[in-house]
Amino acid sequence: MDKQLEMLKDLTDVNGVAGFEHAVKQKAKSYLEPLSDEIIEDNLGGVYGKKNAKDGSKTILIGGHLDEIGFMVTEIDDNGFLKFTPIGGWWNQVMLSQRMHITTGEGKVITGVIGSKPPHVLSPEERKKPVEIKDMFIDIGVASKDEVLEAGIELGDMVTPASEFEEMTNKNYLLAKAWDNRYGVALSIDVMKNLEKEDININLVSGATVQEEVGLRGAKVAANKVKPDLAIAVDVGLAMDTPGMKSSNGTGDLGKGPLVLLLDGSNIGHVPFRKHVLAVAKDKDIPVQLQVIPGGGTDAGSFHVSNEGVPSLAIGVPVRYMHSNVSIMHKEDYQNAVKLVTEVVKSLNDDKVDEIIW
Ligand SMILES: [Zn+2]
């Protein structure tokens, strides 16, 4: 496995739902530190590397988000079954019979499964309906509540899908639980790496926010801290190339390039900034796909309304099976997204930023 793949594995295998990003943050920080003039941290857990402009006074913020979707343990019943509440958006149909990891306060990882009834006992009506999340439970394979407590599990512990990074049959197809949004965390690091030995004419702050999945919360803090002139949220978008996914939301085929979001539920991609990014892509021969995600948001939603207004755009890659235990990203889309964001940073200076802020 090459260094880049190793980092992608490292960042997707680590567990961290919103509010529990510490371990992911430490990993991101360890990659950013050697590449940055300075490390910037906000008080909720966001972490960013800064590379100073050689000649220029403006700042661009590139932000992924550290958190993934998961659950929190809310109840332990007398027989040792765990009840839980979702953190981030889950569809109940992708949850039953899945392996889960519960991380204890001391950092011990315990395997459990979301239990399901065998078909033999289901009525015709039950078979048609997804089970409600409130009726689901996790079985960690014990006989009593005492055994759960002895294992170190407490109310409030984090639950994440148990699903490891894997290269698939075609080595460009990469399987992992949390491309949303360790893709963006990795990208913010790889952009810093690409620019390590280059002079740039805009201050670059590149890293990751917290708590995106529960309402773009950490992005507000990040924007207040960094006070950027421009911002790019790097987050995943929809793959439209699987059976049943064709729609009018633009394109999103794996392997056909990164996504530039025209709009999502939280932000209208800043028009002059979007045009600039597309011109850079054309000039550098980087394929891009345009997408619209009317439901759901990205950190661009919080970035753009911060301070006195920050022209913001979301740049993603198409990801299959987003918000489930298993998501698939195409390696070349990732590499082209890194290239695109790198070239955008290189293209910016004080005059260009003034031109974009119309
Ligand atoms: Zn998400």
mmCIF file of C-alpha atoms and ligand atoms in Angstrom:
data_model
loop_
_atom_site.group_PDB
_atom_site.id
_atom_site.type_symbol
_atom_site.label_atom_id
_atom_site.label_comp_id
_atom_site.label_asym_id
_atom_site.label_seq_id
_atom_site.Cartn_x
_atom_site.Cartn_y
_atom_site.Cartn_z
ATOM 1 C CA MET A 1 0.000 0.000 0.000
ATOM 2 C CA ASP A 2 1.394 3.432 -0.925
ATOM 3 C CA LYS A 3 1.623 6.305 1.553
ATOM 4 C CA GLN A 4 -1.549 7.997 0.349
ATOM 5 C CA LEU A 5 -3.609 4.803 0.657
ATOM 6 C CA GLU A 6 -2.108 4.172 4.073
ATOM 7 C CA MET A 7 -3.289 7.593 5.191
ATOM 8 C CA LEU A 8 -6.772 6.986 3.755
ATOM 9 C CA LYS A 9 -6.967 3.694 5.651
ATOM 10 C CA ASP A 10 -5.617 5.272 8.813
ATOM 11 C CA LEU A 11 -8.165 8.105 8.702
ATOM 12 C CA THR A 12 -11.220 5.997 7.814
ATOM 13 C CA ASP A 13 -10.599 3.167 10.280
ATOM 14 C CA VAL A 14 -10.393 5.503 13.284
ATOM 15 C CA ASN A 15 -13.686 6.041 15.123
ATOM 16 C CA GLY A 16 -15.170 9.468 15.832
ATOM 17 C CA VAL A 17 -18.793 10.531 15.667
ATOM 18 C CA ALA A 18 -19.843 14.131 16.279
ATOM 19 C CA GLY A 19 -18.813 15.140 19.771
ATOM 20 C CA PHE A 20 -16.256 12.317 19.961
ATOM 21 C CA GLU A 21 -13.684 13.505 17.424
ATOM 22 C CA HIS A 22 -10.625 13.470 19.670
ATOM 23 C CA ALA A 23 -8.861 10.407 18.222
ATOM 24 C CA VAL A 24 -9.517 11.550 14.644
ATOM 25 C CA LYS A 25 -8.283 15.018 15.521
ATOM 26 C CA GLN A 26 -5.034 13.646 16.932
ATOM 27 C CA LYS A 27 -4.441 11.685 13.737
ATOM 28 C CA ALA A 28 -5.215 14.658 11.496
ATOM 29 C CA LYS A 29 -2.963 16.861 13.609
ATOM 30 C CA SER A 30 -0.069 14.422 13.373
ATOM 31 C CA TYR A 31 -0.279 14.549 9.564
ATOM 32 C CA LEU A 32 -0.703 18.350 9.434
ATOM 33 C CA GLU A 33 2.024 19.293 11.901
ATOM 34 C CA PRO A 34 5.091 18.602 9.734
ATOM 35 C CA LEU A 35 3.470 20.368 6.758
ATOM 36 C CA SER A 36 2.364 23.580 8.479
ATOM 37 C CA ASP A 37 3.905 26.877 9.573
ATOM 38 C CA GLU A 38 1.446 26.838 12.437
ATOM 39 C CA ILE A 39 -1.327 24.622 13.847
ATOM 40 C CA ILE A 40 -4.642 26.312 14.609
ATOM 41 C CA GLU A 41 -7.105 24.639 16.969
ATOM 42 C CA ASP A 42 -10.560 25.779 18.006
ATOM 43 C CA ASN A 43 -12.038 24.937 21.398
ATOM 44 C CA LEU A 44 -14.496 22.314 20.113
ATOM 45 C CA GLY A 45 -11.848 20.112 18.480
ATOM 46 C CA GLY A 46 -11.363 21.510 14.981
ATOM 47 C CA VAL A 47 -7.759 21.423 13.781
ATOM 48 C CA TYR A 48 -6.084 23.199 10.874
ATOM 49 C CA GLY A 49 -2.626 23.616 9.429
ATOM 50 C CA LYS A 50 -1.613 27.078 8.278
ATOM 51 C CA LYS A 51 0.778 27.892 5.469
ATOM 52 C CA ASN A 52 1.607 31.576 5.240
ATOM 53 C CA ALA A 53 1.389 33.524 1.996
ATOM 54 C CA LYS A 54 4.710 34.616 0.525
ATOM 55 C CA ASP A 55 3.095 37.744 -0.815
ATOM 56 C CA GLY A 56 -0.552 38.404 0.034
ATOM 57 C CA SER A 57 -2.886 39.319 2.876
ATOM 58 C CA LYS A 58 -5.988 37.200 2.172
ATOM 59 C CA THR A 59 -6.867 33.829 3.660
ATOM 60 C CA ILE A 60 -8.602 30.752 2.279
ATOM 61 C CA LEU A 61 -10.055 28.087 4.562
ATOM 62 C CA ILE A 62 -10.199 24.512 3.271
ATOM 63 C CA GLY A 63 -12.343 22.454 5.630
ATOM 64 C CA GLY A 64 -13.226 18.793 5.798
ATOM 65 C CA HIS A 65 -15.016 17.481 8.875
ATOM 66 C CA LEU A 66 -13.598 15.041 11.389
ATOM 67 C CA ASP A 67 -16.870 13.495 12.532
ATOM 68 C CA GLU A 68 -18.681 10.528 11.033
ATOM 69 C CA ILE A 69 -22.245 9.370 11.652
ATOM 70 C CA GLY A 70 -22.857 6.877 14.442
ATOM 71 C CA PHE A 71 -24.804 6.409 17.645
ATOM 72 C CA MET A 72 -24.717 6.946 21.398
ATOM 73 C CA VAL A 73 -25.568 4.334 24.046
ATOM 74 C CA THR A 74 -28.634 5.556 25.958
ATOM 75 C CA GLU A 75 -29.829 2.544 27.951
ATOM 76 C CA ILE A 76 -28.562 -0.828 29.150
ATOM 77 C CA ASP A 77 -31.380 -3.241 29.934
ATOM 78 C CA ASP A 78 -31.329 -5.969 32.582
ATOM 79 C CA ASN A 79 -30.487 -8.637 30.011
ATOM 80 C CA GLY A 80 -27.498 -6.695 28.758
ATOM 81 C CA PHE A 81 -28.947 -5.271 25.529
ATOM 82 C CA LEU A 82 -28.004 -1.698 24.618
ATOM 83 C CA LYS A 83 -30.431 0.919 23.352
ATOM 84 C CA PHE A 84 -29.030 3.809 21.370
ATOM 85 C CA THR A 85 -29.796 7.086 19.649
ATOM 86 C CA PRO A 86 -28.468 8.148 16.240
ATOM 87 C CA ILE A 87 -25.894 10.920 15.893
ATOM 88 C CA GLY A 88 -26.271 12.130 12.317
ATOM 89 C CA GLY A 89 -28.657 10.942 9.652
ATOM 90 C CA TRP A 90 -29.321 7.194 9.443
ATOM 91 C CA TRP A 91 -31.859 5.256 7.408
ATOM 92 C CA ASN A 92 -33.172 2.348 9.471
ATOM 93 C CA GLN A 93 -33.093 -0.014 6.495
ATOM 94 C CA VAL A 94 -29.262 -0.037 6.418
ATOM 95 C CA MET A 95 -28.862 -0.802 10.130
ATOM 96 C CA LEU A 96 -30.251 -4.221 11.134
ATOM 97 C CA SER A 97 -27.762 -7.088 11.561
ATOM 98 C CA GLN A 98 -24.775 -4.797 11.184
ATOM 99 C CA ARG A 99 -21.646 -5.113 13.273
ATOM 100 C CA MET A 100 -20.987 -2.135 15.531
ATOM 101 C CA HIS A 101 -18.122 -0.970 17.709
ATOM 102 C CA ILE A 102 -18.755 0.573 21.103
ATOM 103 C CA THR A 103 -15.832 2.680 22.329
ATOM 104 C CA THR A 104 -15.690 2.837 26.134
ATOM 105 C CA GLY A 105 -14.552 5.817 28.164
ATOM 106 C CA GLU A 106 -11.159 4.165 28.492
ATOM 107 C CA GLY A 107 -10.884 3.683 24.754
ATOM 108 C CA LYS A 108 -11.590 -0.044 24.698
ATOM 109 C CA VAL A 109 -13.429 -1.122 21.528
ATOM 110 C CA ILE A 110 -16.179 -3.710 21.979
ATOM 111 C CA THR A 111 -17.962 -5.488 19.137
ATOM 112 C CA GLY A 112 -21.736 -5.762 19.049
ATOM 113 C CA VAL A 113 -24.460 -6.394 16.499
ATOM 114 C CA ILE A 114 -27.791 -4.701 15.931
ATOM 115 C CA GLY A 115 -30.166 -7.611 16.538
ATOM 116 C CA SER A 116 -32.895 -8.585 14.116
ATOM 117 C CA LYS A 117 -35.763 -11.061 14.076
ATOM 118 C CA PRO A 118 -35.504 -14.074 11.788
ATOM 119 C CA PRO A 119 -37.946 -14.017 8.861
ATOM 120 C CA HIS A 120 -39.654 -17.103 10.261
ATOM 121 C CA VAL A 121 -41.487 -15.062 12.867
ATOM 122 C CA LEU A 122 -42.329 -11.971 10.824
ATOM 123 C CA SER A 123 -45.908 -11.280 9.826
ATOM 124 C CA PRO A 124 -46.499 -10.194 6.187
ATOM 125 C CA GLU A 125 -47.006 -6.589 7.462
ATOM 126 C CA GLU A 126 -43.754 -6.620 9.482
ATOM 127 C CA ARG A 127 -41.769 -7.790 6.458
ATOM 128 C CA LYS A 128 -42.811 -4.722 4.482
ATOM 129 C CA LYS A 129 -41.873 -2.120 7.087
ATOM 130 C CA PRO A 130 -38.384 -1.065 8.190
ATOM 131 C CA VAL A 131 -37.924 -1.477 11.948
ATOM 132 C CA GLU A 132 -37.869 1.850 13.780
ATOM 133 C CA ILE A 133 -34.539 2.871 15.284
ATOM 134 C CA LYS A 134 -36.135 3.303 18.707
ATOM 135 C CA ASP A 135 -37.023 -0.409 18.659
ATOM 136 C CA MET A 136 -33.504 -1.594 17.753
ATOM 137 C CA PHE A 137 -30.887 -2.803 20.208
ATOM 138 C CA ILE A 138 -27.230 -3.817 20.235
ATOM 139 C CA ASP A 139 -26.198 -7.261 21.452
ATOM 140 C CA ILE A 140 -22.593 -7.441 22.661
ATOM 141 C CA GLY A 141 -22.831 -11.134 23.516
ATOM 142 C CA VAL A 142 -23.328 -11.150 27.281
ATOM 143 C CA ALA A 143 -25.904 -12.577 29.664
ATOM 144 C CA SER A 144 -26.589 -9.597 31.918
ATOM 145 C CA LYS A 145 -26.355 -5.883 32.564
ATOM 146 C CA ASP A 146 -23.541 -6.566 35.043
ATOM 147 C CA GLU A 147 -21.426 -8.074 32.287
ATOM 148 C CA VAL A 148 -21.977 -4.963 30.143
ATOM 149 C CA LEU A 149 -20.831 -2.752 33.001
ATOM 150 C CA GLU A 150 -17.845 -4.999 33.698
ATOM 151 C CA ALA A 151 -16.828 -4.622 30.060
ATOM 152 C CA GLY A 152 -16.585 -0.883 30.733
ATOM 153 C CA ILE A 153 -19.585 0.312 28.732
ATOM 154 C CA GLU A 154 -21.429 3.327 30.146
ATOM 155 C CA LEU A 155 -24.355 5.469 29.047
ATOM 156 C CA GLY A 156 -23.102 8.131 26.653
ATOM 157 C CA ASP A 157 -20.490 5.916 24.964
ATOM 158 C CA MET A 158 -19.956 6.264 21.223
ATOM 159 C CA VAL A 159 -21.061 3.594 18.742
ATOM 160 C CA THR A 160 -19.621 3.387 15.227
ATOM 161 C CA PRO A 161 -20.022 0.947 12.336
ATOM 162 C CA ALA A 162 -17.475 -1.880 12.427
ATOM 163 C CA SER A 163 -16.183 -1.736 8.881
ATOM 164 C CA GLU A 164 -12.596 -1.673 7.689
ATOM 165 C CA PHE A 165 -10.933 0.045 4.753
ATOM 166 C CA GLU A 166 -10.438 -2.268 1.788
ATOM 167 C CA GLU A 167 -9.313 -1.988 -1.812
ATOM 168 C CA MET A 168 -11.921 -3.648 -3.999
ATOM 169 C CA THR A 169 -11.668 -5.843 -7.112
ATOM 170 C CA ASN A 170 -10.776 -2.847 -9.258
ATOM 171 C CA LYS A 171 -8.105 -1.216 -7.085
ATOM 172 C CA ASN A 172 -9.508 2.235 -7.810
ATOM 173 C CA TYR A 173 -12.645 1.388 -5.841
ATOM 174 C CA LEU A 174 -12.049 1.964 -2.150
ATOM 175 C CA LEU A 175 -14.405 0.694 0.536
ATOM 176 C CA ALA A 176 -14.587 2.308 3.985
ATOM 177 C CA LYS A 177 -17.132 3.246 6.602
ATOM 178 C CA ALA A 178 -16.475 6.952 6.712
ATOM 179 C CA TRP A 179 -15.572 8.557 3.388
ATOM 180 C CA ASP A 180 -18.052 11.057 4.786
ATOM 181 C CA ASN A 181 -15.927 12.804 5.627
ATOM 182 C CA ARG A 182 -12.443 11.432 6.134
ATOM 183 C CA TYR A 183 -12.206 12.098 2.386
ATOM 184 C CA GLY A 184 -12.173 15.794 3.255
ATOM 185 C CA VAL A 185 -9.783 15.370 6.169
ATOM 186 C CA ALA A 186 -7.334 13.503 3.936
ATOM 187 C CA LEU A 187 -7.713 16.047 1.146
ATOM 188 C CA SER A 188 -6.949 18.976 3.444
ATOM 189 C CA ILE A 189 -3.728 17.178 4.425
ATOM 190 C CA ASP A 190 -2.744 16.204 0.869
ATOM 191 C CA VAL A 191 -3.255 19.793 -0.340
ATOM 192 C CA MET A 192 -0.817 20.981 2.347
ATOM 193 C CA LYS A 193 1.587 18.259 1.249
ATOM 194 C CA ASN A 194 1.366 19.318 -2.415
ATOM 195 C CA LEU A 195 2.112 22.923 -1.501
ATOM 196 C CA GLU A 196 4.795 22.196 1.078
ATOM 197 C CA LYS A 197 7.650 23.347 -1.127
ATOM 198 C CA GLU A 198 5.725 25.944 -3.169
ATOM 199 C CA ASP A 199 5.324 29.658 -2.617
ATOM 200 C CA ILE A 200 1.665 30.683 -2.466
ATOM 201 C CA ASN A 201 0.128 34.139 -2.474
ATOM 202 C CA ILE A 202 -2.771 33.515 -0.156
ATOM 203 C CA ASN A 203 -2.665 32.328 3.460
ATOM 204 C CA LEU A 204 -3.845 28.737 3.451
ATOM 205 C CA VAL A 205 -5.663 27.287 6.452
ATOM 206 C CA SER A 206 -6.439 23.651 5.734
ATOM 207 C CA GLY A 207 -7.893 21.098 8.117
ATOM 208 C CA ALA A 208 -11.163 19.864 9.528
ATOM 209 C CA THR A 209 -14.117 21.003 11.601
ATOM 210 C CA VAL A 210 -16.175 19.051 14.142
ATOM 211 C CA GLN A 211 -19.882 18.223 14.428
ATOM 212 C CA GLU A 212 -20.844 18.712 10.796
ATOM 213 C CA GLU A 213 -23.231 15.769 10.827
ATOM 214 C CA VAL A 214 -25.438 17.314 13.515
ATOM 215 C CA GLY A 215 -25.926 20.674 11.826
ATOM 216 C CA LEU A 216 -22.684 22.245 10.543
ATOM 217 C CA ARG A 217 -21.827 23.352 14.083
ATOM 218 C CA GLY A 218 -18.036 23.216 14.176
ATOM 219 C CA ALA A 219 -17.807 25.154 10.914
ATOM 220 C CA LYS A 220 -19.254 28.209 12.665
ATOM 221 C CA VAL A 221 -16.507 28.073 15.253
ATOM 222 C CA ALA A 222 -13.837 27.471 12.605
ATOM 223 C CA ALA A 223 -14.933 30.465 10.536
ATOM 224 C CA ASN A 224 -14.977 32.706 13.619
ATOM 225 C CA LYS A 225 -11.507 31.577 14.547
ATOM 226 C CA VAL A 226 -9.886 31.724 11.096
ATOM 227 C CA LYS A 227 -11.784 34.706 9.602
ATOM 228 C CA PRO A 228 -11.230 33.561 6.022
ATOM 229 C CA ASP A 229 -11.847 35.639 2.882
ATOM 230 C CA LEU A 230 -12.845 32.530 0.917
ATOM 231 C CA ALA A 231 -13.791 29.024 2.019
ATOM 232 C CA ILE A 232 -14.102 25.599 0.453
ATOM 233 C CA ALA A 233 -15.970 22.836 2.266
ATOM 234 C CA VAL A 234 -14.541 19.544 1.077
ATOM 235 C CA ASP A 235 -17.229 16.946 1.627
ATOM 236 C CA VAL A 236 -18.612 13.950 -0.219
ATOM 237 C CA GLY A 237 -21.455 14.062 -2.727
ATOM 238 C CA LEU A 238 -23.809 11.539 -4.253
ATOM 239 C CA ALA A 239 -22.814 8.789 -6.661
ATOM 240 C CA MET A 240 -25.564 8.652 -9.253
ATOM 241 C CA ASP A 241 -24.229 5.613 -11.104
ATOM 242 C CA THR A 242 -25.823 2.711 -9.224
ATOM 243 C CA PRO A 243 -29.173 1.073 -10.046
ATOM 244 C CA GLY A 244 -32.091 3.291 -9.086
ATOM 245 C CA MET A 245 -30.029 6.440 -8.478
ATOM 246 C CA LYS A 246 -30.586 8.281 -11.746
ATOM 247 C CA SER A 247 -32.175 11.655 -11.104
ATOM 248 C CA SER A 248 -32.163 15.254 -12.131
ATOM 249 C CA ASN A 249 -29.561 16.252 -9.549
ATOM 250 C CA GLY A 250 -26.752 16.555 -12.056
ATOM 251 C CA THR A 251 -23.949 14.099 -12.531
ATOM 252 C CA GLY A 252 -21.939 11.955 -10.150
ATOM 253 C CA ASP A 253 -20.337 8.919 -11.741
ATOM 254 C CA LEU A 254 -17.444 7.226 -9.972
ATOM 255 C CA GLY A 255 -14.170 7.848 -11.771
ATOM 256 C CA LYS A 256 -15.387 10.837 -13.752
ATOM 257 C CA GLY A 257 -13.929 13.511 -11.520
ATOM 258 C CA PRO A 258 -14.591 15.562 -8.392
ATOM 259 C CA LEU A 259 -17.925 17.287 -7.832
ATOM 260 C CA VAL A 260 -18.470 21.010 -7.711
ATOM 261 C CA LEU A 261 -21.763 21.658 -5.933
ATOM 262 C CA LEU A 262 -23.928 24.244 -7.654
ATOM 263 C CA LEU A 263 -26.058 24.330 -4.551
ATOM 264 C CA ASP A 264 -26.986 22.220 -1.574
ATOM 265 C CA GLY A 265 -29.599 22.681 1.119
ATOM 266 C CA SER A 266 -27.333 25.042 3.054
ATOM 267 C CA ASN A 267 -25.396 27.068 0.477
ATOM 268 C CA ILE A 268 -25.579 28.363 -3.054
ATOM 269 C CA GLY A 269 -22.078 27.855 -4.404
ATOM 270 C CA HIS A 270 -20.754 31.430 -4.650
ATOM 271 C CA VAL A 271 -21.142 32.149 -8.353
ATOM 272 C CA PRO A 272 -17.924 34.053 -9.200
ATOM 273 C CA PHE A 273 -15.921 31.671 -6.996
ATOM 274 C CA ARG A 274 -17.497 28.668 -8.705
ATOM 275 C CA LYS A 275 -16.698 30.156 -12.105
ATOM 276 C CA HIS A 276 -13.096 30.695 -11.056
ATOM 277 C CA VAL A 277 -12.792 27.100 -9.820
ATOM 278 C CA LEU A 278 -14.255 25.739 -13.055
ATOM 279 C CA ALA A 279 -11.861 27.898 -15.093
ATOM 280 C CA VAL A 280 -8.912 26.494 -13.104
ATOM 281 C CA ALA A 281 -10.192 22.937 -13.711
ATOM 282 C CA LYS A 282 -10.448 23.605 -17.437
ATOM 283 C CA ASP A 283 -7.037 25.228 -17.604
ATOM 284 C CA LYS A 284 -5.364 22.344 -15.753
ATOM 285 C CA ASP A 285 -7.335 19.624 -17.543
ATOM 286 C CA ILE A 286 -8.973 18.305 -14.371
ATOM 287 C CA PRO A 287 -12.332 16.588 -14.992
ATOM 288 C CA VAL A 288 -15.203 17.909 -12.847
ATOM 289 C CA GLN A 289 -18.869 17.019 -12.464
ATOM 290 C CA LEU A 290 -21.576 19.483 -11.441
ATOM 291 C CA GLN A 291 -24.086 18.401 -8.828
ATOM 292 C CA VAL A 292 -27.087 19.727 -6.927
ATOM 293 C CA ILE A 293 -28.012 18.312 -3.504
ATOM 294 C CA PRO A 294 -31.282 19.998 -2.564
ATOM 295 C CA GLY A 295 -31.622 18.102 0.751
ATOM 296 C CA GLY A 296 -28.733 18.161 3.197
ATOM 297 C CA GLY A 297 -25.926 20.620 3.697
ATOM 298 C CA THR A 298 -22.190 20.988 3.948
ATOM 299 C CA ASP A 299 -19.960 23.142 6.116
ATOM 300 C CA ALA A 300 -20.110 25.734 3.316
ATOM 301 C CA GLY A 301 -23.560 26.448 4.776
ATOM 302 C CA SER A 302 -21.984 27.765 7.969
ATOM 303 C CA PHE A 303 -18.814 29.214 6.428
ATOM 304 C CA HIS A 304 -20.595 31.547 3.993
ATOM 305 C CA VAL A 305 -22.778 33.284 6.585
ATOM 306 C CA SER A 306 -19.944 33.781 9.092
ATOM 307 C CA ASN A 307 -18.289 37.079 9.935
ATOM 308 C CA GLU A 308 -19.230 39.574 7.211
ATOM 309 C CA GLY A 309 -19.956 36.870 4.645
ATOM 310 C CA VAL A 310 -17.451 34.467 3.117
ATOM 311 C CA PRO A 311 -17.800 33.374 -0.529
ATOM 312 C CA SER A 312 -17.923 29.587 -0.188
ATOM 313 C CA LEU A 313 -18.130 26.526 -2.339
ATOM 314 C CA ALA A 314 -18.378 22.803 -1.684
ATOM 315 C CA ILE A 315 -16.075 20.456 -3.607
ATOM 316 C CA GLY A 316 -16.679 16.744 -3.251
ATOM 317 C CA VAL A 317 -16.296 13.354 -4.797
ATOM 318 C CA PRO A 318 -19.157 11.017 -5.651
ATOM 319 C CA VAL A 319 -19.548 8.368 -2.959
ATOM 320 C CA ARG A 320 -21.760 5.294 -3.156
ATOM 321 C CA TYR A 321 -23.855 4.236 -0.133
ATOM 322 C CA MET A 322 -23.203 7.401 1.845
ATOM 323 C CA HIS A 323 -24.454 7.298 5.458
ATOM 324 C CA SER A 324 -24.223 3.530 5.833
ATOM 325 C CA ASN A 325 -21.617 1.076 7.139
ATOM 326 C CA VAL A 326 -20.060 0.755 3.723
ATOM 327 C CA SER A 327 -19.260 3.543 1.302
ATOM 328 C CA ILE A 328 -17.245 3.410 -1.913
ATOM 329 C CA MET A 329 -15.044 6.152 -3.357
ATOM 330 C CA HIS A 330 -12.953 6.116 -6.549
ATOM 331 C CA LYS A 331 -9.249 6.753 -6.012
ATOM 332 C CA GLU A 332 -8.855 8.886 -9.138
ATOM 333 C CA ASP A 333 -11.725 11.146 -8.058
ATOM 334 C CA TYR A 334 -9.913 11.672 -4.783
ATOM 335 C CA GLN A 335 -6.628 12.436 -6.522
ATOM 336 C CA ASN A 336 -8.300 14.826 -8.956
ATOM 337 C CA ALA A 337 -10.086 16.593 -6.095
ATOM 338 C CA VAL A 338 -6.721 17.079 -4.350
ATOM 339 C CA LYS A 339 -5.258 18.390 -7.584
ATOM 340 C CA LEU A 340 -8.171 20.753 -8.176
ATOM 341 C CA VAL A 341 -8.080 22.278 -4.694
ATOM 342 C CA THR A 342 -4.277 22.566 -4.876
ATOM 343 C CA GLU A 343 -4.482 24.417 -8.202
ATOM 344 C CA VAL A 344 -7.254 26.679 -6.907
ATOM 345 C CA VAL A 345 -5.064 27.710 -3.956
ATOM 346 C CA LYS A 346 -2.132 28.350 -6.325
ATOM 347 C CA SER A 347 -4.347 30.508 -8.554
ATOM 348 C CA LEU A 348 -5.336 32.939 -5.798
ATOM 349 C CA ASN A 349 -3.818 36.241 -4.718
ATOM 350 C CA ASP A 350 -5.133 39.518 -3.279
ATOM 351 C CA ASP A 351 -6.361 40.831 -6.638
ATOM 352 C CA LYS A 352 -8.064 37.603 -7.585
ATOM 353 C CA VAL A 353 -9.875 37.440 -4.241
ATOM 354 C CA ASP A 354 -11.061 41.066 -4.685
ATOM 355 C CA GLU A 355 -12.361 40.109 -8.122
ATOM 356 C CA ILE A 356 -14.275 37.119 -6.708
ATOM 357 C CA ILE A 357 -15.885 39.176 -3.930
ATOM 358 C CA TRP A 358 -18.161 41.145 -6.255
HETATM 359 ZN ZN ZN B 1 -22.630 13.213 6.046
#
